[in-house]
Amino acid sequence: MDHPLTEIRHLKQHIGQTVALRGWVRNARTSKTRFIDLRDGSGFVQCVVGAAEADPESYELAGRLTQEAAILLEGKVQQHPRTGEPEILATKVTLVGDSVDYPITPKEHGTAFLMENRHLWLRSKRQWAILRVRHTIAKAIRDFFDGDGFTLLDAPILTPSACEGTSNLFGTQYFDEGMAFLSQSGQLYQEPGLAAFGKTYCFGPTFRAEKSKTRRHLTEFWMVEPEMAFAHLEDVMVLGERLTKFIIQRVLEGRREELAILERDLAPLETTLNATFDRMTYTEAVTRLKELGSDINWGEDFGNDDETILMNATDRPLWVHRFPKSFKAFYMEPDPQDPKLALGADLLAPEGYGEVIGGGERASSLQYLLDQIAHEGLERADYEWYLDVRKYGSVPHAGFGLGLERAVAWICKLPHVRETAPYPRMMGTIRP
Ligand code: 4AD
Ligand code: MG
């Protein structure tokens, strides 16, 4: 290499200079002049290989490059006369690794085929854009909590008991201790942390053996779970709203190119950024749903369709709070105004997306939790450590979980969560 190596993302700083790039051929077109669409993971650039500037071997090689061949390319950076974007006038092209019959061609492919080839599909422009938005959201989440006085308290993945009901647990034999389960949520492990740190969060993979095939459900997904001492339902809604806006702000600041690739309409995101989120009780939401044509009855959980109907009708997120206790988790604080209700709150995203956050205030009474554990048929012995939070300095506390993939799907406006994870796990999908 005779010239300084750089990355496509830095090309604007090199206009007029000769540089070296390393990357893969998205597409190569051959006429008298040869064109290479090059990508290097940091961006995309068009390279022009003409017989006048390039040496004869390079010119010849450029004429037989195939899709996804890896190359080293040297050339002069210039501005495209029409778009103003950098392009490269190549002087030298070297083959690093060839690529024969790359399976994902520019033609349309079915989703099943693309999912089987997920490890290659990652290279496509759209997947690149989505996963870079995911990265930015994950980083924004960490920065938000780190900057807000929360201590990171990693929760275990192998756990002895259920947090979100026993019907969707993945189990595995754990030595002589009996069954262990892949964690559905780190929440129960955050609660003891409060008395040590005041405000904590965990952010990691969680698992649900969901036997449903929907556009919102994965069996393995990432969740961030903040938990606050001396906090109530109201604090959950305030924190969740601040977090959501912080995430959107970061994506709008740093991922314009990716959102443009995805053809994401930015107006609804900007509305969310500037809006005060709507709020409604569950009971009000049921009335609204009936007006919108749903056949839901009071006491039933929202189905996917209900969330879609409710959120198609609005351009900003909606907090639904105070749900019937009957379908919510055992740990929720009952509503002092109406013991049939639990002090939970879900944030539903607009444009039909539905739930992205679920949380609420936690029961702080030992006796109430003991009754709940018995009522749900859970083993008290598995929860003794959790109950200790209520024995030694019990305080009102609250928190929530935000699903990373749901947030990415909404912010990128994707039809399905499967594209939001590098290697999605769903019912029927374990490879690659
Ligand atoms: O509403 P969920 O089940 O709440 C909990 O797990 C609480 N323990 C969280 C807490 O309070 N610390 O899940 C929280 C969020 C949902 O709002 C959704 O965004 C996401 O996790 N989620 C899923 N995402 C993808 N696939 C699934 N199967 C999901 N289940 C939940
Ligand atoms: Mg939920």
Coordinates of C-alpha atoms and ligand atoms in Angstrom, one line a residue:
M1 CA 0.0 0.0 0.0
D2 CA 1.5 3.3 -1.1
H3 CA -1.1 5.6 0.4
P4 CA -2.6 6.2 3.8
L5 CA -5.3 3.8 4.8
T6 CA -8.6 5.3 5.8
E7 CA -12.3 4.3 6.3
I8 CA -15.2 5.4 4.1
R9 CA -16.8 7.4 6.9
H10 CA -13.7 9.7 6.9
L11 CA -13.6 10.3 3.1
K12 CA -15.0 13.8 3.3
Q13 CA -11.8 14.9 5.1
H14 CA -9.7 13.5 2.3
I15 CA -11.1 15.3 -0.8
G16 CA -8.3 15.8 -3.3
Q17 CA -6.0 13.2 -1.6
T18 CA -5.1 9.7 -2.7
V19 CA -6.0 7.1 0.0
A20 CA -6.3 3.3 0.4
L21 CA -9.6 1.6 1.4
R22 CA -10.4 -2.0 2.4
G23 CA -13.8 -3.5 2.0
W24 CA -16.2 -5.6 0.0
V25 CA -17.8 -5.2 -3.4
R26 CA -21.6 -4.6 -3.1
N27 CA -21.9 -4.5 -6.8
A28 CA -19.5 -4.2 -9.8
R29 CA -20.6 -2.8 -13.2
T30 CA -18.6 -3.2 -16.2
S31 CA -18.5 -1.1 -19.4
K32 CA -15.5 0.7 -20.8
T33 CA -15.2 2.3 -17.4
R34 CA -15.7 0.0 -14.4
F35 CA -17.7 0.9 -11.3
I36 CA -17.4 -0.7 -7.9
D37 CA -19.9 0.0 -5.1
L38 CA -17.6 -0.5 -2.1
R39 CA -18.6 -0.9 1.5
D40 CA -16.3 -1.3 4.5
G41 CA -18.7 -1.4 7.4
S42 CA -18.3 2.3 8.1
G43 CA -20.1 3.4 4.9
F44 CA -20.6 3.1 1.2
V45 CA -18.7 4.7 -1.7
Q46 CA -18.7 4.5 -5.5
C47 CA -15.3 3.8 -7.0
V48 CA -14.6 4.5 -10.7
V49 CA -11.9 2.4 -12.4
G50 CA -10.9 3.8 -15.7
A51 CA -8.2 2.5 -18.1
A52 CA -6.5 5.9 -18.0
E53 CA -5.9 6.2 -14.2
A54 CA -5.7 2.6 -13.1
D55 CA -2.8 0.2 -13.8
P56 CA -3.6 -2.5 -16.4
E57 CA -3.9 -5.4 -13.8
S58 CA -6.2 -3.4 -11.7
Y59 CA -8.4 -2.4 -14.6
E60 CA -8.6 -6.0 -15.7
L61 CA -9.4 -7.2 -12.2
A62 CA -12.2 -4.6 -11.8
G63 CA -13.8 -6.1 -14.9
R64 CA -14.2 -9.5 -13.2
L65 CA -15.0 -8.7 -9.6
T66 CA -18.0 -10.5 -8.2
Q67 CA -20.4 -9.5 -5.5
E68 CA -18.9 -9.6 -2.0
A69 CA -15.3 -10.1 -3.1
A70 CA -12.9 -8.5 -0.6
I71 CA -10.6 -5.9 -2.1
L72 CA -8.0 -3.3 -1.3
L73 CA -8.4 -0.2 -3.4
E74 CA -6.3 2.9 -3.8
G75 CA -7.4 6.1 -5.5
K76 CA -8.1 9.8 -5.5
V77 CA -11.0 11.1 -3.4
Q78 CA -13.2 13.5 -5.3
Q79 CA -16.6 15.0 -5.0
H80 CA -19.3 13.6 -7.2
P81 CA -20.3 16.4 -9.5
R82 CA -24.0 16.1 -8.9
T83 CA -24.5 14.7 -5.4
G84 CA -21.4 16.3 -3.8
E85 CA -20.7 12.9 -2.1
P86 CA -17.2 11.6 -2.1
E87 CA -16.3 9.1 -4.8
I88 CA -13.0 7.4 -5.6
L89 CA -11.1 7.5 -8.9
A90 CA -9.2 4.3 -8.5
T91 CA -5.5 3.8 -9.4
K92 CA -5.0 0.4 -7.9
V93 CA -7.3 -2.6 -7.0
T94 CA -6.1 -5.8 -5.3
L95 CA -8.1 -8.9 -4.6
V96 CA -8.0 -10.0 -0.9
G97 CA -10.6 -12.7 -0.9
D98 CA -12.8 -13.8 -3.8
S99 CA -16.5 -14.6 -3.6
V100 CA -18.2 -17.2 -5.8
D101 CA -22.0 -17.3 -6.2
Y102 CA -22.9 -15.1 -3.2
P103 CA -26.4 -16.3 -2.4
I104 CA -28.1 -13.0 -1.7
T105 CA -28.3 -11.2 -5.0
P106 CA -29.8 -7.8 -5.7
K107 CA -33.1 -9.4 -6.7
E108 CA -35.9 -9.9 -4.2
H109 CA -35.6 -12.8 -1.8
G110 CA -38.2 -14.3 0.6
T111 CA -37.9 -13.7 4.3
A112 CA -37.4 -17.4 5.1
F113 CA -34.4 -17.5 2.8
L114 CA -33.0 -14.4 4.2
M115 CA -33.5 -15.6 7.8
E116 CA -31.6 -18.8 6.9
N117 CA -28.8 -16.7 5.6
R118 CA -28.9 -14.2 8.5
H119 CA -25.2 -14.3 8.8
L120 CA -24.8 -13.0 5.3
W121 CA -28.0 -10.8 5.3
L122 CA -26.2 -8.7 7.9
R123 CA -24.1 -7.3 5.1
S124 CA -27.0 -5.7 3.3
K125 CA -27.5 -2.0 3.5
R126 CA -30.9 -2.1 5.2
Q127 CA -29.7 -4.6 7.9
W128 CA -26.5 -2.5 8.4
A129 CA -28.7 0.6 9.0
I130 CA -31.0 -1.2 11.5
L131 CA -28.3 -2.7 13.5
R132 CA -26.4 0.6 13.7
V133 CA -29.6 2.2 15.1
R134 CA -29.8 -0.6 17.6
H135 CA -26.2 0.1 18.6
T136 CA -27.0 3.8 19.1
I137 CA -30.1 3.0 21.2
A138 CA -28.2 0.5 23.4
K139 CA -25.5 3.2 24.0
A140 CA -28.1 5.9 24.6
I141 CA -29.7 3.6 27.3
R142 CA -26.4 3.1 29.1
D143 CA -25.5 6.8 28.9
F144 CA -28.9 7.8 30.2
F145 CA -28.8 5.7 33.3
D146 CA -25.1 6.2 33.9
G147 CA -25.7 9.9 33.8
D148 CA -28.7 9.8 36.1
G149 CA -27.1 8.3 39.2
F150 CA -28.2 4.6 38.5
T151 CA -25.7 1.9 39.4
L152 CA -25.4 -1.0 37.0
L153 CA -26.4 -4.2 38.8
D154 CA -26.1 -7.2 36.4
A155 CA -28.8 -9.8 37.0
P156 CA -28.2 -13.5 36.6
I157 CA -29.5 -15.4 33.6
L158 CA -29.7 -18.8 35.3
T159 CA -32.4 -18.4 37.9
P160 CA -34.3 -20.7 40.2
S161 CA -37.7 -19.1 39.8
A162 CA -40.2 -17.2 37.6
C163 CA -40.7 -13.4 37.5
E164 CA -43.3 -13.1 34.8
G165 CA -45.5 -16.2 35.2
T166 CA -44.5 -19.8 34.9
S167 CA -46.0 -20.6 31.4
N168 CA -43.2 -19.3 29.3
L169 CA -40.0 -20.5 31.0
F170 CA -37.0 -22.2 29.3
G171 CA -35.7 -24.8 31.8
T172 CA -32.4 -26.6 32.1
Q173 CA -31.1 -29.1 34.7
Y174 CA -28.8 -27.4 37.1
F175 CA -26.5 -30.0 38.7
D176 CA -28.1 -31.4 41.9
E177 CA -30.1 -28.2 42.5
G178 CA -32.9 -29.2 40.2
M179 CA -34.3 -27.1 37.4
A180 CA -32.9 -23.7 36.6
F181 CA -34.6 -21.3 34.2
L182 CA -33.4 -18.7 31.8
S183 CA -34.3 -15.3 33.2
Q184 CA -37.5 -13.7 32.0
S185 CA -36.5 -10.4 33.7
G186 CA -33.8 -9.1 36.0
Q187 CA -36.3 -7.2 38.1
L188 CA -36.4 -9.4 41.2
Y189 CA -32.7 -9.0 41.4
Q190 CA -32.8 -5.2 41.1
E191 CA -35.1 -4.8 44.1
P192 CA -32.7 -6.0 46.8
G193 CA -30.1 -3.8 45.1
L194 CA -32.1 -0.7 46.0
A195 CA -31.3 -0.8 49.7
A196 CA -27.6 -0.9 48.7
F197 CA -27.5 1.6 45.8
G198 CA -30.8 3.6 45.7
K199 CA -31.2 3.4 42.0
T200 CA -30.1 0.5 39.9
Y201 CA -30.5 -0.9 36.4
C202 CA -29.6 -4.1 34.5
F203 CA -29.4 -4.4 30.7
G204 CA -29.1 -7.8 29.2
P205 CA -30.7 -10.7 27.5
T206 CA -34.0 -12.1 28.8
F207 CA -35.9 -15.2 27.6
R208 CA -39.5 -16.1 27.1
A209 CA -40.6 -19.4 25.7
E210 CA -43.4 -17.6 23.7
K211 CA -45.3 -20.1 21.7
S212 CA -46.8 -17.3 19.7
K213 CA -45.6 -16.2 16.3
T214 CA -46.2 -12.4 16.2
R215 CA -44.3 -9.5 14.8
R216 CA -43.6 -8.3 18.4
H217 CA -42.3 -11.5 20.1
L218 CA -38.8 -13.0 20.3
T219 CA -37.8 -15.8 22.6
E220 CA -34.6 -14.0 23.4
F221 CA -34.6 -10.3 23.7
W222 CA -32.7 -7.5 25.5
M223 CA -34.3 -5.5 28.2
V224 CA -33.1 -2.6 30.3
E225 CA -34.6 -2.6 33.8
P226 CA -34.3 0.4 36.0
E227 CA -35.5 0.3 39.6
M228 CA -35.8 3.2 42.1
A229 CA -36.2 3.3 45.9
F230 CA -38.7 5.6 47.5
A231 CA -40.5 5.7 44.1
H232 CA -44.1 5.4 42.9
L233 CA -46.1 4.7 39.8
E234 CA -45.8 8.4 38.8
D235 CA -42.0 8.1 38.9
V236 CA -42.1 5.2 36.4
M237 CA -44.0 7.3 33.9
V238 CA -41.8 10.3 34.3
L239 CA -38.6 8.3 34.0
G240 CA -39.8 6.2 31.1
E241 CA -40.8 9.3 29.2
R242 CA -37.4 10.9 29.7
L243 CA -35.6 7.8 28.6
T244 CA -37.7 7.4 25.5
K245 CA -37.1 11.0 24.5
F246 CA -33.3 10.7 25.2
I247 CA -33.1 7.6 22.9
I248 CA -35.0 9.3 20.1
Q249 CA -32.9 12.4 20.4
R250 CA -29.7 10.4 20.1
V251 CA -30.9 8.5 17.1
L252 CA -32.0 11.7 15.4
E253 CA -28.6 13.3 16.1
G254 CA -26.4 10.4 15.1
R255 CA -28.2 8.1 12.7
R256 CA -29.6 10.3 9.9
E257 CA -27.9 8.3 7.2
E258 CA -29.3 5.1 8.5
L259 CA -32.8 6.5 8.9
A260 CA -32.6 7.8 5.3
I261 CA -31.6 4.3 4.1
L262 CA -34.7 2.9 5.9
E263 CA -36.8 5.7 4.5
R264 CA -38.0 6.5 8.0
D265 CA -40.4 9.4 8.1
L266 CA -38.9 11.6 10.9
A267 CA -42.0 13.7 11.7
P268 CA -43.6 11.2 14.1
L269 CA -40.3 10.8 15.9
E270 CA -40.0 14.6 16.2
T271 CA -43.6 14.7 17.5
T272 CA -42.7 12.2 20.2
L273 CA -39.6 14.1 21.1
N274 CA -41.6 17.3 21.7
A275 CA -44.9 15.9 23.0
T276 CA -46.1 15.2 26.5
F277 CA -47.0 11.6 26.4
D278 CA -50.7 10.8 26.7
R279 CA -52.0 8.9 29.7
M280 CA -55.1 6.8 30.2
T281 CA -56.2 4.2 32.8
Y282 CA -56.8 0.7 31.6
T283 CA -60.5 1.2 32.2
E284 CA -60.5 4.3 29.9
A285 CA -58.5 2.4 27.3
V286 CA -61.0 -0.4 27.2
T287 CA -63.8 2.1 26.6
R288 CA -61.7 3.7 23.8
L289 CA -61.0 0.3 22.3
K290 CA -64.7 -0.6 22.2
E291 CA -65.3 2.7 20.4
L292 CA -62.6 1.8 17.9
G293 CA -64.3 -1.6 17.2
S294 CA -62.4 -4.0 19.5
D295 CA -64.3 -6.8 21.2
I296 CA -62.2 -6.6 24.4
N297 CA -64.0 -6.9 27.7
W298 CA -63.0 -5.3 31.0
G299 CA -60.6 -7.7 32.8
E300 CA -58.9 -9.0 29.6
D301 CA -55.4 -8.2 28.7
F302 CA -54.8 -6.3 25.5
G303 CA -54.2 -8.5 22.5
N304 CA -51.7 -7.5 19.8
D305 CA -54.6 -6.2 17.7
D306 CA -55.9 -4.1 20.5
E307 CA -52.5 -2.4 20.9
T308 CA -52.4 -1.8 17.1
I309 CA -55.9 -0.3 17.0
L310 CA -55.3 1.9 19.9
M311 CA -51.9 3.2 18.6
N312 CA -52.8 3.5 14.9
A313 CA -55.0 6.3 16.0
T314 CA -52.3 8.5 17.5
D315 CA -48.9 10.1 16.7
R316 CA -47.4 10.1 20.2
P317 CA -46.8 7.4 22.9
L318 CA -49.5 6.6 25.4
W319 CA -49.1 5.4 29.0
V320 CA -51.8 3.0 30.0
H321 CA -51.9 2.5 33.8
R322 CA -53.8 0.8 36.6
F323 CA -54.5 -2.6 35.1
P324 CA -56.7 -5.4 36.6
K325 CA -54.6 -7.2 39.1
S326 CA -55.8 -10.6 37.6
F327 CA -53.5 -10.6 34.6
K328 CA -50.6 -8.7 36.0
A329 CA -47.5 -10.2 37.8
F330 CA -47.6 -11.2 41.4
Y331 CA -45.3 -8.4 42.6
M332 CA -47.4 -5.4 41.7
E333 CA -48.6 -3.0 44.3
P334 CA -52.4 -2.9 44.5
D335 CA -54.1 0.4 43.9
P336 CA -55.2 1.8 47.3
Q337 CA -58.2 3.4 45.6
D338 CA -59.4 0.0 44.2
P339 CA -57.8 -3.3 45.2
K340 CA -59.0 -5.0 42.0
L341 CA -56.3 -2.8 40.2
A342 CA -52.5 -3.0 40.2
L343 CA -50.3 0.0 40.0
G344 CA -48.7 -1.0 36.7
A345 CA -48.0 1.2 33.7
D346 CA -47.2 0.2 30.1
L347 CA -45.9 2.6 27.5
L348 CA -47.4 2.0 24.0
A349 CA -45.6 3.4 21.0
P350 CA -47.5 5.2 18.2
E351 CA -47.8 4.3 14.5
G352 CA -49.4 1.0 15.6
Y353 CA -46.4 -0.3 17.5
G354 CA -47.8 -1.0 21.0
E355 CA -46.0 -1.9 24.2
V356 CA -42.4 -1.0 24.5
I357 CA -42.2 -0.5 28.3
G358 CA -43.9 -2.4 31.1
G359 CA -43.5 -1.6 34.7
G360 CA -45.0 -0.1 37.8
E361 CA -44.9 0.1 41.6
R362 CA -43.9 -3.0 43.6
A363 CA -45.7 -4.4 46.5
S364 CA -43.9 -3.3 49.7
S365 CA -46.0 -5.4 52.2
L366 CA -44.5 -8.8 53.2
Q367 CA -47.9 -10.3 54.0
Y368 CA -49.4 -9.1 50.6
L369 CA -46.6 -10.8 48.7
L370 CA -46.9 -14.0 50.7
D371 CA -50.6 -14.1 49.8
Q372 CA -49.8 -13.4 46.1
I373 CA -47.1 -16.1 46.0
A374 CA -49.5 -18.7 47.5
H375 CA -52.3 -17.5 45.2
E376 CA -50.1 -18.0 42.1
G377 CA -48.9 -21.4 43.2
L378 CA -45.2 -20.3 43.4
E379 CA -42.7 -21.9 45.8
R380 CA -42.2 -19.6 48.8
A381 CA -38.7 -21.1 49.3
D382 CA -37.6 -19.8 45.9
Y383 CA -38.5 -16.2 46.9
E384 CA -37.3 -16.0 50.5
W385 CA -34.4 -13.8 49.5
Y386 CA -36.7 -11.5 47.5
L387 CA -39.1 -11.3 50.5
D388 CA -36.1 -10.1 52.7
V389 CA -36.4 -6.7 50.8
R390 CA -39.7 -6.3 52.7
K391 CA -38.4 -7.4 56.1
Y392 CA -35.4 -5.1 56.4
G393 CA -36.2 -1.5 55.7
S394 CA -39.0 -1.9 53.2
V395 CA -39.7 1.2 51.1
P396 CA -42.0 2.0 48.3
H397 CA -40.2 1.3 45.1
A398 CA -40.9 1.1 41.4
G399 CA -39.3 0.4 38.0
F400 CA -39.8 -0.8 34.5
G401 CA -38.5 -2.8 31.6
L402 CA -37.9 -1.5 28.1
G403 CA -37.5 -4.0 25.4
L404 CA -34.6 -3.1 23.1
E405 CA -35.9 -4.9 20.0
R406 CA -39.4 -3.3 20.3
A407 CA -37.8 0.1 20.6
V408 CA -35.6 -0.5 17.5
A409 CA -38.6 -1.8 15.5
W410 CA -40.6 1.3 16.3
I411 CA -37.9 3.8 15.8
C412 CA -36.8 2.2 12.5
K413 CA -40.5 1.6 11.6
L414 CA -40.0 -2.1 10.8
P415 CA -42.8 -4.5 10.1
H416 CA -41.3 -7.2 12.4
V417 CA -38.9 -7.5 15.3
R418 CA -36.9 -10.2 13.6
E419 CA -34.8 -7.6 11.8
T420 CA -33.9 -5.8 15.0
A421 CA -31.6 -8.5 16.5
P422 CA -28.3 -9.6 14.8
Y423 CA -29.3 -13.3 15.3
P424 CA -33.0 -13.3 16.2
R425 CA -34.4 -16.2 18.3
M426 CA -38.1 -17.0 17.8
M427 CA -40.3 -20.0 17.8
G428 CA -39.0 -22.1 14.9
T429 CA -35.7 -20.1 14.5
I430 CA -32.5 -21.2 16.2
R431 CA -30.0 -21.1 13.2
P432 CA -27.7 -19.5 12.3
Ligands
4AD1 O1 -43.9 -6.3 30.3 P1 -42.8 -7.2 30.6 O2 -43.1 -8.7 30.6 O3 -42.3 -6.7 32.1 C1 -41.3 -7.3 32.8 O4 -40.6 -8.3 32.5 C2 -41.0 -6.6 34.1 N1 -40.4 -7.5 35.0 C3 -40.0 -5.4 33.8 C4 -39.8 -4.6 35.0 O5 -40.7 -4.0 35.5 N2 -38.5 -4.5 35.4 O6 -41.6 -6.9 29.6 C5 -41.0 -5.6 29.6 C6 -40.8 -5.2 28.1 C7 -42.0 -5.2 27.2 O7 -42.7 -3.9 27.4 C8 -41.4 -5.4 25.9 O8 -40.9 -4.2 25.4 C9 -40.3 -6.3 26.1 O9 -40.0 -6.2 27.5 N3 -40.8 -7.7 25.8 C10 -40.5 -8.4 24.7 N4 -39.8 -8.0 23.6 C11 -39.6 -8.9 22.6 N5 -40.1 -10.2 22.7 C12 -40.9 -10.6 23.8 N6 -41.3 -11.8 23.8 C13 -41.0 -9.7 24.8 N7 -41.7 -9.7 26.0 C14 -41.5 -8.5 26.6
MG2 MG -45.8 -6.2 29.6

